[in-house]
mmCIF file of C-alpha atoms in Angstrom:
data_model
loop_
_atom_site.group_PDB
_atom_site.id
_atom_site.type_symbol
_atom_site.label_atom_id
_atom_site.label_comp_id
_atom_site.label_asym_id
_atom_site.label_seq_id
_atom_site.Cartn_x
_atom_site.Cartn_y
_atom_site.Cartn_z
ATOM 1 C CA LEU I 11 10.762 -9.223 -6.726
ATOM 2 C CA THR I 12 12.892 -8.522 -3.667
ATOM 3 C CA VAL I 13 15.736 -10.908 -2.919
ATOM 4 C CA VAL I 14 17.871 -10.732 0.213
ATOM 5 C CA GLN I 15 21.367 -12.119 0.121
ATOM 6 C CA THR I 16 24.863 -11.546 1.426
ATOM 7 C CA ARG I 17 27.065 -9.112 -0.453
ATOM 8 C CA ASP I 18 29.778 -11.728 -0.760
ATOM 9 C CA GLN I 19 31.387 -11.482 -4.199
ATOM 10 C CA ALA I 20 32.108 -15.200 -4.150
ATOM 11 C CA THR I 21 28.420 -16.112 -3.998
ATOM 12 C CA ARG I 22 26.054 -13.987 -6.061
ATOM 13 C CA GLY I 23 28.149 -10.871 -6.360
ATOM 14 C CA GLN I 24 29.482 -12.033 -9.689
ATOM 15 C CA HIS I 25 25.938 -12.485 -10.933
ATOM 16 C CA ASN I 26 25.105 -8.945 -9.939
ATOM 17 C CA GLN I 27 28.226 -7.677 -11.648
ATOM 18 C CA GLU I 28 27.968 -9.591 -14.915
ATOM 19 C CA GLY I 29 24.492 -11.120 -15.053
ATOM 20 C CA PRO I 30 21.315 -9.728 -16.626
ATOM 21 C CA ARG I 31 20.675 -6.017 -16.140
ATOM 22 C CA ASP I 32 17.392 -6.617 -14.393
ATOM 23 C CA ARG I 33 18.105 -5.525 -10.830
ATOM 24 C CA VAL I 34 19.120 -2.775 -8.467
ATOM 25 C CA VAL I 35 21.445 -3.758 -5.645
ATOM 26 C CA ASN I 36 20.482 -2.112 -2.356
ATOM 27 C CA ASN I 37 23.221 -2.514 0.235
ATOM 28 C CA LEU I 38 21.983 -2.623 3.805
ATOM 29 C CA VAL I 39 24.634 -0.900 5.891
ATOM 30 C CA VAL I 40 24.872 -0.470 9.650
ATOM 31 C CA LYS I 41 26.769 2.743 10.328
ATOM 32 C CA THR I 42 27.782 2.263 13.945
ATOM 33 C CA PRO I 43 28.672 -1.162 15.358
ATOM 34 C CA ARG I 44 27.013 -2.230 18.559
ATOM 35 C CA SER I 45 30.208 -3.383 20.223
ATOM 36 C CA VAL I 46 33.903 -2.616 20.013
ATOM 37 C CA PRO I 47 35.028 -3.613 16.511
ATOM 38 C CA ILE I 48 37.209 -6.656 16.107
ATOM 39 C CA GLY I 49 40.649 -5.596 14.910
ATOM 40 C CA VAL I 50 42.926 -7.319 12.420
ATOM 41 C CA GLN I 51 45.909 -8.859 14.173
ATOM 42 C CA MET I 52 49.500 -9.350 13.032
ATOM 43 C CA ALA I 53 50.575 -12.779 11.764
ATOM 44 C CA ASP I 54 54.017 -13.939 12.838
ATOM 45 C CA HIS I 55 55.175 -14.693 9.322
ATOM 46 C CA ASN I 56 52.805 -12.549 7.268
ATOM 47 C CA GLU I 57 51.865 -15.594 5.180
ATOM 48 C CA ASP I 58 48.964 -13.843 3.450
ATOM 49 C CA GLU I 59 50.727 -10.496 3.231
ATOM 50 C CA LEU I 60 47.896 -8.916 5.157
ATOM 51 C CA ASN I 61 49.899 -7.472 8.013
ATOM 52 C CA GLY I 62 49.673 -4.105 6.328
ATOM 53 C CA TYR I 63 46.012 -4.070 7.368
ATOM 54 C CA SER I 64 46.657 -4.791 11.026
ATOM 55 C CA ARG I 65 44.794 -2.554 13.440
ATOM 56 C CA LYS I 66 42.039 -2.066 10.873
ATOM 57 C CA GLY I 67 38.686 -2.862 12.404
ATOM 58 C CA LEU I 68 35.953 -5.001 10.916
ATOM 59 C CA PRO I 69 33.929 -1.861 9.993
ATOM 60 C CA ASP I 70 36.968 -0.562 8.087
ATOM 61 C CA LEU I 71 37.150 -3.773 6.080
ATOM 62 C CA LEU I 72 33.429 -3.892 5.397
ATOM 63 C CA GLY I 73 33.362 -0.216 4.440
ATOM 64 C CA ALA I 74 36.253 -0.664 2.026
ATOM 65 C CA ALA I 75 34.601 -3.753 0.525
ATOM 66 C CA LEU I 76 31.348 -1.844 0.053
ATOM 67 C CA ARG I 77 33.037 1.113 -1.602
ATOM 68 C CA GLY I 78 35.042 -1.209 -3.820
ATOM 69 C CA SER I 79 31.951 -3.151 -4.889
ATOM 70 C CA ASN I 80 29.924 -0.025 -5.586
ATOM 71 C CA GLN I 81 32.743 1.501 -7.617
ATOM 72 C CA ALA I 82 33.124 -1.709 -9.625
ATOM 73 C CA ALA I 83 29.394 -1.777 -10.278
ATOM 74 C CA PHE I 84 29.348 1.876 -11.342
ATOM 75 C CA GLU I 85 32.171 1.339 -13.805
ATOM 76 C CA VAL I 86 30.147 -1.279 -15.667
ATOM 77 C CA ALA I 87 26.875 0.626 -15.322
ATOM 78 C CA ARG I 88 25.258 -1.506 -12.617
ATOM 79 C CA SER I 89 22.852 0.338 -10.326
ATOM 80 C CA THR I 90 23.509 0.311 -6.596
ATOM 81 C CA ALA I 91 22.212 2.220 -3.588
ATOM 82 C CA ASP I 92 22.918 2.123 0.126
ATOM 83 C CA LEU I 93 20.269 1.901 2.816
ATOM 84 C CA VAL I 94 22.140 3.078 5.891
ATOM 85 C CA LEU I 95 20.955 2.272 9.405
ATOM 86 C CA PRO I 96 22.534 4.514 12.065
ATOM 87 C CA ALA I 97 22.824 1.518 14.394
ATOM 88 C CA LEU I 98 21.465 -1.962 14.811
ATOM 89 C CA SER I 99 18.714 -1.427 17.328
ATOM 90 C CA GLU I 100 15.145 -2.509 17.920
ATOM 91 C CA HIS I 101 14.068 0.959 16.851
ATOM 92 C CA THR I 102 15.843 1.020 13.499
ATOM 93 C CA MET I 103 14.945 -2.571 12.694
ATOM 94 C CA GLY I 104 11.324 -1.749 13.435
ATOM 95 C CA GLN I 105 11.498 1.321 11.256
ATOM 96 C CA LEU I 106 13.012 -0.522 8.343
ATOM 97 C CA PRO I 107 10.512 -3.289 7.653
ATOM 98 C CA GLN I 108 7.426 -1.638 9.086
ATOM 99 C CA MET I 109 7.738 1.978 8.161
ATOM 100 C CA LEU I 110 9.729 1.871 4.985
ATOM 101 C CA ALA I 111 9.321 -1.541 3.413
ATOM 102 C CA THR I 112 5.721 -2.220 4.328
ATOM 103 C CA VAL I 113 3.640 0.812 5.120
ATOM 104 C CA VAL I 114 5.225 3.527 2.990
ATOM 105 C CA GLU I 115 5.772 1.162 0.072
ATOM 106 C CA ALA I 116 2.153 0.001 0.181
ATOM 107 C CA ARG I 117 0.900 3.591 0.262
ATOM 108 C CA LEU I 118 3.136 4.379 -2.686
ATOM 109 C CA MET I 119 1.549 1.484 -4.595
ATOM 110 C CA GLY I 120 -1.923 2.733 -3.736
ATOM 111 C CA LEU I 121 -2.624 -0.182 -1.381
ATOM 112 C CA ASN I 122 -3.924 -0.072 2.164
ATOM 113 C CA PRO I 123 -1.088 -1.575 4.258
ATOM 114 C CA TYR I 124 -3.532 -2.430 7.029
ATOM 115 C CA ALA I 125 -5.889 -4.473 4.870
ATOM 116 C CA ALA I 126 -5.240 -8.029 3.717
ATOM 117 C CA PRO I 127 -8.129 -9.023 1.425
ATOM 118 C CA ALA I 128 -5.937 -11.488 -0.474
ATOM 119 C CA ALA I 129 -4.991 -13.253 2.762
ATOM 120 C CA GLU I 130 -8.671 -13.676 3.621
ATOM 121 C CA VAL I 131 -9.314 -15.287 0.219
ATOM 122 C CA HIS I 132 -6.456 -17.716 0.915
ATOM 123 C CA ARG I 133 -7.901 -18.580 4.316
ATOM 124 C CA ARG I 134 -11.364 -19.146 2.872
ATOM 125 C CA ASN I 135 -9.965 -21.424 0.152
ATOM 126 C CA LEU I 136 -7.911 -23.296 2.735
ATOM 127 C CA ARG I 137 -10.990 -23.938 4.850
ATOM 128 C CA GLU I 138 -12.907 -25.121 1.778
ATOM 129 C CA ALA I 139 -10.044 -27.422 0.761
ATOM 130 C CA LEU I 140 -9.910 -28.951 4.238
ATOM 131 C CA LYS I 141 -13.618 -29.823 4.061
ATOM 132 C CA GLY I 142 -12.937 -32.151 1.146
ATOM 133 C CA MET T 27 21.860 19.075 -2.916
ATOM 134 C CA ASN T 28 23.974 17.643 -5.690
ATOM 135 C CA GLN T 29 24.628 18.273 -9.341
ATOM 136 C CA THR T 30 21.368 16.599 -10.298
ATOM 137 C CA GLY T 31 19.468 19.189 -8.311
ATOM 138 C CA LEU T 32 18.057 16.502 -6.027
ATOM 139 C CA ASP T 33 18.836 15.637 -2.461
ATOM 140 C CA SER T 34 21.268 12.760 -2.608
ATOM 141 C CA SER T 35 19.427 10.796 0.017
ATOM 142 C CA PHE T 36 15.949 10.091 1.272
ATOM 143 C CA ILE T 37 15.983 10.323 5.042
ATOM 144 C CA LEU T 38 13.387 8.672 7.222
ATOM 145 C CA HIS T 39 13.510 10.729 10.405
ATOM 146 C CA PRO T 40 12.094 9.019 13.471
ATOM 147 C CA ALA T 41 10.850 12.380 14.674
ATOM 148 C CA SER T 42 8.367 12.512 11.816
ATOM 149 C CA PHE T 43 6.665 9.462 13.266
ATOM 150 C CA GLN T 44 6.817 10.498 16.906
ATOM 151 C CA LYS T 45 4.144 13.156 17.071
ATOM 152 C CA GLY T 46 2.031 13.108 20.159
ATOM 153 C CA LEU T 47 4.187 10.731 22.153
ATOM 154 C CA PRO T 48 4.144 11.161 25.923
ATOM 155 C CA PRO T 49 7.046 12.989 27.584
ATOM 156 C CA MET T 50 8.638 9.708 28.641
ATOM 157 C CA ALA T 51 8.775 8.484 25.061
ATOM 158 C CA MET T 52 12.075 7.124 23.879
ATOM 159 C CA GLU T 53 13.875 9.876 21.997
ATOM 160 C CA LEU T 54 16.290 8.915 19.277
ATOM 161 C CA PRO T 55 16.974 12.219 17.528
ATOM 162 C CA ASP T 56 20.159 11.065 15.860
ATOM 163 C CA GLU T 57 18.816 7.820 14.535
ATOM 164 C CA ALA T 58 17.624 8.230 10.995
ATOM 165 C CA ILE T 59 17.645 5.716 8.206
ATOM 166 C CA VAL T 60 19.289 7.197 5.130
ATOM 167 C CA TYR T 61 18.850 5.986 1.586
ATOM 168 C CA ASN T 62 21.828 6.944 -0.577
ATOM 169 C CA TYR T 63 20.655 6.458 -4.125
ATOM 170 C CA GLN T 64 23.062 8.764 -5.964
ATOM 171 C CA SER T 65 24.872 5.871 -7.626
ATOM 172 C CA LEU T 66 21.782 4.610 -9.409
ATOM 173 C CA LEU T 67 21.083 7.951 -11.126
ATOM 174 C CA VAL T 68 22.375 8.872 -14.571
ATOM 175 C CA PRO T 69 25.363 11.163 -13.882
ATOM 176 C CA VAL T 70 24.775 14.659 -15.209
ATOM 177 C CA GLY T 71 27.266 16.060 -17.726
ATOM 178 C CA GLU T 72 29.330 12.913 -17.908
ATOM 179 C CA GLU T 73 31.796 12.838 -20.779
ATOM 180 C CA TRP T 74 30.865 10.222 -23.378
ATOM 181 C CA ASN T 75 32.557 6.854 -23.346
ATOM 182 C CA ALA T 76 31.268 3.310 -23.577
ATOM 183 C CA ALA T 77 30.586 2.999 -19.834
ATOM 184 C CA ALA T 78 28.864 6.392 -19.744
ATOM 185 C CA GLU T 79 26.628 5.294 -22.614
ATOM 186 C CA LEU T 80 25.655 2.170 -20.669
ATOM 187 C CA ARG T 81 24.921 4.241 -17.569
ATOM 188 C CA ALA T 82 22.769 6.610 -19.623
ATOM 189 C CA ARG T 83 20.767 3.615 -20.861
ATOM 190 C CA HIS T 84 20.425 1.640 -17.639
ATOM 191 C CA PHE T 85 20.526 4.136 -14.765
ATOM 192 C CA LEU T 86 17.569 6.141 -13.544
ATOM 193 C CA PRO T 87 17.176 9.606 -15.102
ATOM 194 C CA PRO T 88 17.111 12.194 -12.284
ATOM 195 C CA GLY T 89 14.008 13.740 -13.785
ATOM 196 C CA ARG T 90 11.972 10.595 -13.170
ATOM 197 C CA LEU T 91 13.007 10.562 -9.549
ATOM 198 C CA LYS T 92 12.209 14.236 -9.227
ATOM 199 C CA GLU T 93 8.692 13.495 -10.468
ATOM 200 C CA LEU T 94 8.343 10.757 -7.884
ATOM 201 C CA THR T 95 9.678 12.730 -4.907
ATOM 202 C CA PRO T 96 6.440 14.635 -4.077
ATOM 203 C CA ARG T 97 4.521 11.330 -4.091
ATOM 204 C CA LEU T 98 7.103 9.747 -1.784
ATOM 205 C CA MET T 99 6.935 12.654 0.627
ATOM 206 C CA GLN T 100 3.141 12.557 0.496
ATOM 207 C CA CYS T 101 3.162 8.863 1.433
ATOM 208 C CA ARG T 102 5.495 9.497 4.327
ATOM 209 C CA SER T 103 3.366 12.387 5.580
ATOM 210 C CA GLN T 104 0.212 10.305 5.179
ATOM 211 C CA VAL T 105 1.633 7.469 7.286
ATOM 212 C CA ALA T 106 2.722 9.927 9.989
ATOM 213 C CA ALA T 107 -0.631 11.726 9.954
ATOM 214 C CA GLU T 108 -2.659 8.514 10.161
ATOM 215 C CA ARG T 109 -1.547 8.097 13.754
ATOM 216 C CA GLU T 110 -3.529 11.171 14.711
ATOM 217 C CA VAL T 111 -6.750 10.200 12.939
ATOM 218 C CA ARG T 112 -9.595 9.508 15.352
ATOM 219 C CA ASN T 113 -12.599 9.410 13.003
ATOM 220 C CA VAL T 114 -11.528 7.201 10.141
ATOM 221 C CA PRO T 115 -13.491 7.740 6.917
ATOM 222 C CA PRO T 116 -15.134 4.533 5.616
ATOM 223 C CA GLU T 117 -13.077 4.510 2.430
ATOM 224 C CA SER T 118 -9.857 4.373 4.501
ATOM 225 C CA LEU T 119 -10.842 1.339 6.576
ATOM 226 C CA PRO T 120 -9.224 -0.723 7.889
ATOM 227 C CA LEU T 121 -6.762 1.749 9.370
ATOM 228 C CA ASP T 122 -4.583 0.448 12.160
ATOM 229 C CA PRO T 123 -1.500 2.622 12.551
ATOM 230 C CA ALA T 124 -1.378 2.014 16.301
ATOM 231 C CA PHE T 125 1.403 -0.509 15.816
ATOM 232 C CA ILE T 126 3.809 2.394 15.306
ATOM 233 C CA ASP T 127 3.356 3.441 18.925
ATOM 234 C CA LEU T 128 2.955 -0.099 20.220
ATOM 235 C CA PRO T 129 6.496 -0.555 21.644
ATOM 236 C CA GLN T 130 6.312 2.673 23.654
ATOM 237 C CA ALA T 131 2.678 2.094 24.637
ATOM 238 C CA THR T 132 3.597 -1.385 25.862
ATOM 239 C CA LEU T 133 6.398 0.000 28.016
ATOM 240 C CA ASP T 134 4.194 2.793 29.375
ATOM 241 C CA GLN T 135 1.480 0.326 30.317
ATOM 242 C CA TYR T 136 4.087 -1.808 32.092
ATOM 243 C CA ARG T 137 5.244 1.196 34.113
ATOM 244 C CA ARG T 138 1.680 2.013 35.117
ATOM 245 C CA LYS T 139 0.206 -1.445 35.724
ATOM 246 C CA GLY T 140 3.216 -3.634 36.410
ATOM 247 C CA ASP T 141 2.340 -7.327 36.566
ATOM 248 C CA ALA T 142 -1.200 -6.675 35.341
ATOM 249 C CA SER T 143 0.055 -5.209 32.052
ATOM 250 C CA ASP T 144 0.549 -7.261 28.885
ATOM 251 C CA LEU T 145 4.314 -7.066 29.209
ATOM 252 C CA GLY T 146 4.142 -7.866 32.913
ATOM 253 C CA GLN T 147 2.185 -11.048 32.156
ATOM 254 C CA VAL T 148 4.672 -12.011 29.459
ATOM 255 C CA LEU T 149 7.585 -11.488 31.834
ATOM 256 C CA ASN T 150 5.901 -13.520 34.552
ATOM 257 C CA LEU T 151 5.212 -16.358 32.166
ATOM 258 C CA ALA T 152 8.809 -16.178 30.897
ATOM 259 C CA ALA T 153 10.125 -16.347 34.458
ATOM 260 C CA HIS T 154 7.967 -19.406 35.091
ATOM 261 C CA LEU T 155 9.041 -21.138 31.864
ATOM 262 C CA ARG T 156 12.703 -20.338 32.436
ATOM 263 C CA ASP T 157 12.875 -22.940 35.185
ATOM 264 C CA GLU T 158 11.221 -25.631 33.096
ATOM 265 C CA THR T 159 12.604 -24.982 29.635
ATOM 266 C CA ASP T 160 16.012 -24.971 28.029
ATOM 267 C CA ARG T 161 14.902 -24.229 24.432
ATOM 268 C CA VAL T 162 12.102 -22.114 23.008
ATOM 269 C CA VAL T 163 11.032 -22.367 19.385
ATOM 270 C CA LEU T 164 8.922 -19.567 17.926
ATOM 271 C CA LEU T 165 6.794 -20.511 14.957
ATOM 272 C CA GLY T 166 5.020 -17.992 12.799
ATOM 273 C CA ILE T 167 3.977 -17.122 9.301
ATOM 274 C CA GLY T 168 4.578 -13.720 7.800
ATOM 275 C CA GLY T 169 2.363 -10.898 8.963
ATOM 276 C CA ALA T 170 0.058 -13.173 10.907
ATOM 277 C CA ALA T 171 2.827 -14.184 13.295
#
């Protein structure tokens, strides 16, 4: 079972960290941002005491969060891995689902990725059901 | 290589899927998807403590991955090689790896045939609809879409 979700600790991150040991977390990471990274600004009164992180870019924050999460998972023996895309482009996004997740995975399972016999059975049953 | 004796990542190089492309093909030599799986392997030689014991029980032994690696590489090579197959043996049917080259083939056809190409017709239709439409909703189901 493959489940896609955000890596937000406040949503399901806690479940990954302390829930059943029945999963591997694969982080999908984009290495190079497409545009100039948004930078952290200075607050006039430093209400959240975050001014120390000013001038850090969004990739810096995300990278630190990823490393922190992976380290926390490792310390309590939770498996993680990182699937790193060099950039977010049509090419890499095509590679990811088509080449890796569909075709190579199907070949690894001994299936023909270009055949869909199960889908044809579904269609046939659907047509039969509509007759009634 | 790392202390487990395995490469720490499985790299999907675009070049391995770009054999036989025409000279104008889009070249992306630096773009490779990398799978860093080191942190799901049982660390080798780790000093015993409670967390290390848990990792030994729940992480993947490097030996199992090492056994799997030749099969993974074979699958990758098979997918790349299928693009070159012209006479498909009956037991391999259906075999339709042409989708891998479809983006580049679509662009090449557009360069050659212009408005008469598939992409040219799509662009013409889009230009026509642009004046009459302010929202477009695409509906589809899974692989059939």
